[in-house]
PDB file of C-alpha atoms in Angstrom:
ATOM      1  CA  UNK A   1       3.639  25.004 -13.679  1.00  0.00           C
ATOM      2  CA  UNK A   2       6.847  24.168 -11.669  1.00  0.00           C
ATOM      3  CA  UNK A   3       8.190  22.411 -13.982  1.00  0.00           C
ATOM      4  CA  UNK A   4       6.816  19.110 -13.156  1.00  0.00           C
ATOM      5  CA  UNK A   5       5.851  16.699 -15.767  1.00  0.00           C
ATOM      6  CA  UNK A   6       2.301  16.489 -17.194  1.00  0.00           C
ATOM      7  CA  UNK A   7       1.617  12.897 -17.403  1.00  0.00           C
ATOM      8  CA  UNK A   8       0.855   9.810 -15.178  1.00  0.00           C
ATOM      9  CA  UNK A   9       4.546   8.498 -14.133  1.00  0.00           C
ATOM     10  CA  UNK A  10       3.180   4.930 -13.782  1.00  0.00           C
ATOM     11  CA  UNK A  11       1.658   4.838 -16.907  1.00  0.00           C
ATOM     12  CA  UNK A  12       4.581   5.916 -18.990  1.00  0.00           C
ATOM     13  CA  UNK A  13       6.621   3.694 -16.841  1.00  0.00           C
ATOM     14  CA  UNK A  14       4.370   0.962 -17.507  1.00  0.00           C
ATOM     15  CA  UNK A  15       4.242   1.369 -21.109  1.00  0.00           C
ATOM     16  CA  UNK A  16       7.884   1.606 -21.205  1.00  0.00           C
ATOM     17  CA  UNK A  17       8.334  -1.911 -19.358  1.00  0.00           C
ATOM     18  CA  UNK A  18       5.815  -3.505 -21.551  1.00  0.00           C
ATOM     19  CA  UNK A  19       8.414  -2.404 -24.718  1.00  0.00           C
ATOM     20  CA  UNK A  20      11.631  -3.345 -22.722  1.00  0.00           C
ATOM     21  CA  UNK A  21       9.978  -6.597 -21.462  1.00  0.00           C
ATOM     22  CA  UNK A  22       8.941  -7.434 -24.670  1.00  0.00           C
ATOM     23  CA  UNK A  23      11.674  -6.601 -26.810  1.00  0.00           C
ATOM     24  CA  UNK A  24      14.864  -6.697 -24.326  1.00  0.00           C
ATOM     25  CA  UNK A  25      16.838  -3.780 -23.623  1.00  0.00           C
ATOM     26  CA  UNK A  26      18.965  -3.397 -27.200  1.00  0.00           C
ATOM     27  CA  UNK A  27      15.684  -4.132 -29.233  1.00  0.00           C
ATOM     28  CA  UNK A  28      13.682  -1.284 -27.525  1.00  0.00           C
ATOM     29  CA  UNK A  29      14.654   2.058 -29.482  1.00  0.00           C
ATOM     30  CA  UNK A  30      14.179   5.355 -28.160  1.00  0.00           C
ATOM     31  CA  UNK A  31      11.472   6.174 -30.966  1.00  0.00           C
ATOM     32  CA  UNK A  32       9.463   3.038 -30.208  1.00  0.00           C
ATOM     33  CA  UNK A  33      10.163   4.340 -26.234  1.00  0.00           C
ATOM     34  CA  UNK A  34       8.723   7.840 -26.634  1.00  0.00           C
ATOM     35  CA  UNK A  35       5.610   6.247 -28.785  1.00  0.00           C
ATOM     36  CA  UNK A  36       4.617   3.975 -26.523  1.00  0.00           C
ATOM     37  CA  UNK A  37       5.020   6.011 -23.778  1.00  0.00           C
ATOM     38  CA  UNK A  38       3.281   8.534 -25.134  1.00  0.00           C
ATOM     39  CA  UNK A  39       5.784  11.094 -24.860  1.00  0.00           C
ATOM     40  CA  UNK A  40       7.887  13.316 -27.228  1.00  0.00           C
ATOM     41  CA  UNK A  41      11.859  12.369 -26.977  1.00  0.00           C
ATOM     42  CA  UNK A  42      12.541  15.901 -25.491  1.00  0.00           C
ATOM     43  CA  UNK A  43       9.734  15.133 -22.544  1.00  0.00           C
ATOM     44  CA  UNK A  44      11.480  11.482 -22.306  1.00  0.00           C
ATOM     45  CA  UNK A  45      15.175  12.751 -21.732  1.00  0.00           C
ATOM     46  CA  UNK A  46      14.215  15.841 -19.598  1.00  0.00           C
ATOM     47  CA  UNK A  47      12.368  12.961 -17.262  1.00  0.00           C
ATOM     48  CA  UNK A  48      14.704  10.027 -17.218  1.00  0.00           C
ATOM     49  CA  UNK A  49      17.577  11.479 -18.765  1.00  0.00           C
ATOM     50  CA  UNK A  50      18.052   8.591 -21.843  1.00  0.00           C
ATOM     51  CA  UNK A  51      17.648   5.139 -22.784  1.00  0.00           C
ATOM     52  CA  UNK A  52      19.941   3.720 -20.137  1.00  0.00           C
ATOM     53  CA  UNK A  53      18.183   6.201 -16.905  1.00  0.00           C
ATOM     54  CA  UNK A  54      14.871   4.988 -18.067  1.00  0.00           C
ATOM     55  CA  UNK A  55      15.468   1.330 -18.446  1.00  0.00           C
ATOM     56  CA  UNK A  56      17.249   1.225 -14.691  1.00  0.00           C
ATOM     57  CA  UNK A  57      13.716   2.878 -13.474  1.00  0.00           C
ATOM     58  CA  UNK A  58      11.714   0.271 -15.457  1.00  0.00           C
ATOM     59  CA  UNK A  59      13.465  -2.188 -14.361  1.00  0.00           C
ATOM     60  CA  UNK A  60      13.669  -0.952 -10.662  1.00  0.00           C
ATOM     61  CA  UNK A  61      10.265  -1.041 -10.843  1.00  0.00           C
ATOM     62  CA  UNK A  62       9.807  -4.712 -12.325  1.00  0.00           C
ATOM     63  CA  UNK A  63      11.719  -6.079  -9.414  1.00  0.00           C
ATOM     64  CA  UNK A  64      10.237  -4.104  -6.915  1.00  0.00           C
ATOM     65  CA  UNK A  65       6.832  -5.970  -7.985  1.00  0.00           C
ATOM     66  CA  UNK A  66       8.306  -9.240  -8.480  1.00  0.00           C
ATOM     67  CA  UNK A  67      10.100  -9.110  -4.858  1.00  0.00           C
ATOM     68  CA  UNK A  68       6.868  -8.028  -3.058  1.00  0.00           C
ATOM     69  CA  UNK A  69       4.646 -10.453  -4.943  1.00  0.00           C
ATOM     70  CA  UNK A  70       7.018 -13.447  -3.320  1.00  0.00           C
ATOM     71  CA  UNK A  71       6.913 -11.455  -0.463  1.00  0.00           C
ATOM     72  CA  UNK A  72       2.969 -11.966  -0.215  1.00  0.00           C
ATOM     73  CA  UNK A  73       2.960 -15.452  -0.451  1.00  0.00           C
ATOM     74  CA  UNK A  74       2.471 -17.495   2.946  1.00  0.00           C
ATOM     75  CA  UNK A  75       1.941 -20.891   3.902  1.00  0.00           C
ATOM     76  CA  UNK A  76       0.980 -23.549   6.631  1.00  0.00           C
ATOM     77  CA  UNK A  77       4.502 -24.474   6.786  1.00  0.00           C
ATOM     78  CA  UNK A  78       7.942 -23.061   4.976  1.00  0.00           C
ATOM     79  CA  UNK A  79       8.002 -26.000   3.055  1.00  0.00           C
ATOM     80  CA  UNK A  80       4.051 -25.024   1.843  1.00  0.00           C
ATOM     81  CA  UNK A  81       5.107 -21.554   1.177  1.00  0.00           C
ATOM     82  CA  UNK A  82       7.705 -22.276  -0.701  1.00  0.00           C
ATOM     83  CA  UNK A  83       6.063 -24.259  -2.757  1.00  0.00           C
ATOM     84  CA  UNK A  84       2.734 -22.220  -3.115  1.00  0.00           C
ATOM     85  CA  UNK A  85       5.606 -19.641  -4.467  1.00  0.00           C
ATOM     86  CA  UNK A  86       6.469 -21.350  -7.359  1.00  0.00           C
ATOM     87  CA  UNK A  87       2.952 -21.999  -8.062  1.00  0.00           C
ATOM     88  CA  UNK A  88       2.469 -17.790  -8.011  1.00  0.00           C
ATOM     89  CA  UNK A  89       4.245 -17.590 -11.065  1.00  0.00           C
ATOM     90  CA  UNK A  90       2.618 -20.104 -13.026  1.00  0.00           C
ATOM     91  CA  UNK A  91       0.720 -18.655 -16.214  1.00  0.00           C
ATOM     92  CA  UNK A  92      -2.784 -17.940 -15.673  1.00  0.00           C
ATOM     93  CA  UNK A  93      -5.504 -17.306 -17.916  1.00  0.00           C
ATOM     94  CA  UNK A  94      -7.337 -14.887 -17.871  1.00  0.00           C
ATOM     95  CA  UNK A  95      -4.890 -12.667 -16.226  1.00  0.00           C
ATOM     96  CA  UNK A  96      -4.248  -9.117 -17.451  1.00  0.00           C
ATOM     97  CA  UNK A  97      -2.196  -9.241 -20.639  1.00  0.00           C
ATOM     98  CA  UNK A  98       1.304  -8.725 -20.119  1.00  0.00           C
ATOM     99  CA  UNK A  99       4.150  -9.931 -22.183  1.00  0.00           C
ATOM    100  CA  UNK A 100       5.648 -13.782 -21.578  1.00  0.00           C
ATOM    101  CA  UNK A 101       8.342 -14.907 -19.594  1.00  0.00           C
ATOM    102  CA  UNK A 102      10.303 -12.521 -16.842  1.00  0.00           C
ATOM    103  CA  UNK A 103      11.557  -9.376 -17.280  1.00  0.00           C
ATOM    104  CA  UNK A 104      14.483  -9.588 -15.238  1.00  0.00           C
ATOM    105  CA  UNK A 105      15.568 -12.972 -16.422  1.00  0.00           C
ATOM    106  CA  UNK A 106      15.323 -11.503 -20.043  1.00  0.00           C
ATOM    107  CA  UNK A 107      18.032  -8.668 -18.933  1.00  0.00           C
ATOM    108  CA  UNK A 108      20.337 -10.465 -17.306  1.00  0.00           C
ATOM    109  CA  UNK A 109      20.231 -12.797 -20.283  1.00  0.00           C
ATOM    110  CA  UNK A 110      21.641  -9.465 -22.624  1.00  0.00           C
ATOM    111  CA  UNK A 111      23.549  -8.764 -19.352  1.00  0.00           C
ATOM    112  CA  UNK A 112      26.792  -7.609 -21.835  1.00  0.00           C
ATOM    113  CA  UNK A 113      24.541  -5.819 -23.694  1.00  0.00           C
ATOM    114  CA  UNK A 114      23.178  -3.755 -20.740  1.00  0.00           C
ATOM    115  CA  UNK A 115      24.317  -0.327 -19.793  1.00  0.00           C
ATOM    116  CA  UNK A 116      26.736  -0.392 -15.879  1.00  0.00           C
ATOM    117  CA  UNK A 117      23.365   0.823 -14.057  1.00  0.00           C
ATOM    118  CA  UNK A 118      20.900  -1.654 -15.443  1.00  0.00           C
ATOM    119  CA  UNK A 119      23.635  -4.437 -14.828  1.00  0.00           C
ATOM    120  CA  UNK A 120      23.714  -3.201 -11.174  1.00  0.00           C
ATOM    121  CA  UNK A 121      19.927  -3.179 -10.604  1.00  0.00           C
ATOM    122  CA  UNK A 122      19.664  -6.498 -12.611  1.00  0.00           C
ATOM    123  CA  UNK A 123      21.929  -8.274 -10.458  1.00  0.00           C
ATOM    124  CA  UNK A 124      20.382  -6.806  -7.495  1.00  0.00           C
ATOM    125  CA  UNK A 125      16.868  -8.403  -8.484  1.00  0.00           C
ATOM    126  CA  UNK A 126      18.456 -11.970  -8.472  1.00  0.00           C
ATOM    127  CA  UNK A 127      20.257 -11.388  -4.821  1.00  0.00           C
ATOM    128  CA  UNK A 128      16.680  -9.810  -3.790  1.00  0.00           C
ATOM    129  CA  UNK A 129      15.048 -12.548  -5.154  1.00  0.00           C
ATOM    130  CA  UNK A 130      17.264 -15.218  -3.853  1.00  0.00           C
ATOM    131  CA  UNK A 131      16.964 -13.444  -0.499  1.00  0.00           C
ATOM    132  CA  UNK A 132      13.387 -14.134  -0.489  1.00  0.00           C
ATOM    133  CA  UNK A 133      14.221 -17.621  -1.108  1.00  0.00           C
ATOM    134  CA  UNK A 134      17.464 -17.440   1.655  1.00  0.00           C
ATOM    135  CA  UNK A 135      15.126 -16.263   3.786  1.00  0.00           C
ATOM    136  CA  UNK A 136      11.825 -19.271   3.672  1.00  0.00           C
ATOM    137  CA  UNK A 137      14.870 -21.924   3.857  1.00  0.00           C
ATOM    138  CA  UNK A 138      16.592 -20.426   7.209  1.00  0.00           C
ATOM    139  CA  UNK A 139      13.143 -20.008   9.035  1.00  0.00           C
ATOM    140  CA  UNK A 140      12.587 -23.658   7.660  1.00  0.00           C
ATOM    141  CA  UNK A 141      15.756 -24.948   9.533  1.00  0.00           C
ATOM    142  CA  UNK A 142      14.901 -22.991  12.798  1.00  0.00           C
ATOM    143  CA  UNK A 143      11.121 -24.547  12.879  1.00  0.00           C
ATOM    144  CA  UNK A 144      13.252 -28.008  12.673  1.00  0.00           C
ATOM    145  CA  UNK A 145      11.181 -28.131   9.310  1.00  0.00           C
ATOM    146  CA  UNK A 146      14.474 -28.604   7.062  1.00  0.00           C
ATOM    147  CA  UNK A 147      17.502 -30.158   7.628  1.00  0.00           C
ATOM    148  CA  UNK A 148      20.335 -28.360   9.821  1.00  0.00           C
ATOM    149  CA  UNK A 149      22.648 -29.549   7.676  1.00  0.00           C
ATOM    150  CA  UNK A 150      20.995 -28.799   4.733  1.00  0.00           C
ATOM    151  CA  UNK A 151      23.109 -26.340   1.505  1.00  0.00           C
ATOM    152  CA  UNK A 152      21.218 -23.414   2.101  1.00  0.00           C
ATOM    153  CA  UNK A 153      22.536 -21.567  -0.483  1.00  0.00           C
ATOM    154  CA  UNK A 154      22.180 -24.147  -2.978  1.00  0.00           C
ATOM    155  CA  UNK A 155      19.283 -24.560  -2.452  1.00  0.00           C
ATOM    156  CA  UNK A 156      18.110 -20.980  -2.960  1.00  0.00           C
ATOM    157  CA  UNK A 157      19.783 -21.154  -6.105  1.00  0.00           C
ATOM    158  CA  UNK A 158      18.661 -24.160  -7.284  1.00  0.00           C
ATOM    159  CA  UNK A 159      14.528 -22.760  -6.368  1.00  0.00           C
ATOM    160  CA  UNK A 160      15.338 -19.387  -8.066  1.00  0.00           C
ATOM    161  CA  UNK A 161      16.569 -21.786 -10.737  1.00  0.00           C
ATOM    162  CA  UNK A 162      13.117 -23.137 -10.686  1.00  0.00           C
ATOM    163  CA  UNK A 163      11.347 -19.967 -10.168  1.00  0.00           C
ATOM    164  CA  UNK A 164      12.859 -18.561 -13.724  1.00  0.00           C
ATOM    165  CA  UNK A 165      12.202 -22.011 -15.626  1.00  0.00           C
ATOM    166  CA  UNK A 166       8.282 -21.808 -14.626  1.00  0.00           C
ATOM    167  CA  UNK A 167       7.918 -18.236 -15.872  1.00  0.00           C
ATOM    168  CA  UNK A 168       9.939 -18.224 -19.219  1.00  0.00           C
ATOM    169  CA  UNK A 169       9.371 -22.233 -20.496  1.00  0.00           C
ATOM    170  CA  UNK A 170       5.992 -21.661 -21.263  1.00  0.00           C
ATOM    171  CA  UNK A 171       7.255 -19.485 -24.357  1.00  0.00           C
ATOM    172  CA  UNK A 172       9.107 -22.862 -25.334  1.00  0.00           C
ATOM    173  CA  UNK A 173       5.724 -24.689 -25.398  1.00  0.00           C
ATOM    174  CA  UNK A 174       6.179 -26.023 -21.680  1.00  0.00           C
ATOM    175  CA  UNK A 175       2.335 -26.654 -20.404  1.00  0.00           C
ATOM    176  CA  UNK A 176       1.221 -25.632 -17.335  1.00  0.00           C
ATOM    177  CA  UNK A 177       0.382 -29.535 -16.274  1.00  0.00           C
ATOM    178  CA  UNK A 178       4.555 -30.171 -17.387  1.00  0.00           C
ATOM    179  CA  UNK A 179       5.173 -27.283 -15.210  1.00  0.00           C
ATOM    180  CA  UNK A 180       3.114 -28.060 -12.222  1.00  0.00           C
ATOM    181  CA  UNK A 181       5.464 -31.649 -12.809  1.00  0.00           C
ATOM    182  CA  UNK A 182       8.649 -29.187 -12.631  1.00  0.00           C
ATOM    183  CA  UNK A 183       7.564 -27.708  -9.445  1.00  0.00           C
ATOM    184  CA  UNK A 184       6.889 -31.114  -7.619  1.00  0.00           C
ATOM    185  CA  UNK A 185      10.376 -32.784  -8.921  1.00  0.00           C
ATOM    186  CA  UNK A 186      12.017 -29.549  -7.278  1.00  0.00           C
ATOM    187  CA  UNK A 187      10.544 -29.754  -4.022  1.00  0.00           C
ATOM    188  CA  UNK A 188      11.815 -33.275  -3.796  1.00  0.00           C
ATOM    189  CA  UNK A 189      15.165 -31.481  -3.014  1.00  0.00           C
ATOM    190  CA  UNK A 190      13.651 -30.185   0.291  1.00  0.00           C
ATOM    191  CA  UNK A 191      16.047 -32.221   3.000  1.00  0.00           C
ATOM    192  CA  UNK A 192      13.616 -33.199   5.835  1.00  0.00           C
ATOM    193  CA  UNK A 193      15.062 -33.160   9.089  1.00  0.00           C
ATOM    194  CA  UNK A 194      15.712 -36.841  10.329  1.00  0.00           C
ATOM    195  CA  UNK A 195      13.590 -38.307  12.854  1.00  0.00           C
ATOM    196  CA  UNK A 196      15.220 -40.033  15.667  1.00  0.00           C
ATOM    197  CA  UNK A 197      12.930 -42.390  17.466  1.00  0.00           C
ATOM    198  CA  UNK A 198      11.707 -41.751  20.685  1.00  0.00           C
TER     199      UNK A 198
END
């Protein structure tokens, strides 16, 4: 049979996120791994080698999702876009179950705890994240839609500020109409160009 493994890698993958996401990284043991994955610990090392090669994959994998959900979202203007980002992220009912808050802001929480590799891709999700962010504010200032002199870079750090707060509050009892609030207080950071009169 080639030795290839017999079973769905994005379901064991996904089961596997739903434990680390769940539980964070030092919570998640190998036995609670390999059961909800599914797999016997033999078949789990032979495929991602141990605890620490599996939970860099996962975690690859989160990102890669969260990056190219941002990525989808567009807007009339940057300053829409942006803004219809934040709103992405808010809860939703009757979304598919999945566990609360964000993955990624969860492991670089336990960041000491985390093995070198799932420090790397952690920190790699917030500068890929931030890019995304980087990026909407620099178009902004070349449409003459934000401020030339505006802090770019604080200002992508203050939105992926945001961006975190909307998807793990809710798990401190933040409502969605308090977070909707959160999301229109931030955008009141957006520096509008001045307007010189004719």
């Amino acid at each position: 049979m080639s030795g290839k493994p017999q079973f769905d890698d994005d379901a064991v993958i996904n089961s596997a996120m739903d434990v680390f996401w769940r539980h964070g990284y030092s919570a998640s043991s190998i036995d609670q791994l390999a059961t909800a994955m599914g797999l016997s610990r033999s078949s789990l090392y032979k495929r991602f080698r141990d605890k620490d090669g599996l939970f860099e994959e996962v975690l690859s994998t989160y990102v890669e999702r969260v990056v190219r959900r941002m990525n989808s979202v567009r807007g009339d203007t940057k300053r829409q876009q942006l803004e219809a980002l934040l709103h992405e992220f808010l809860p939703r009912e009757g979304r598919a179950a999945r566990p609360a808050g964000c993955m990624l802001a969860r492991s670089c929480a336990e960041m000491v705890d985390l093995p070198p590799a799932g420090q790397s891709v952690a920190r790699r999700g917030l500068t890929r994240q931030r890019a995304v962010l980087d990026g909407i504010l620099r178009e902004a200032v070349a449409n003459r839609e934000l401020a030339s002199t505006a802090d770019i870079d604080g200002l992508a750090w203050h939105y992926l500020g945001v961006l975190h707060a909307i998807m793990n509050l809710p798990q401190a009892g933040a409502t969605i109409s308090e977070l909707r609030r959160v999301i229109e207080l931030a955008m009141l950071a957006w520096p509008f160009p001045e307007r010189h009169p004719d």
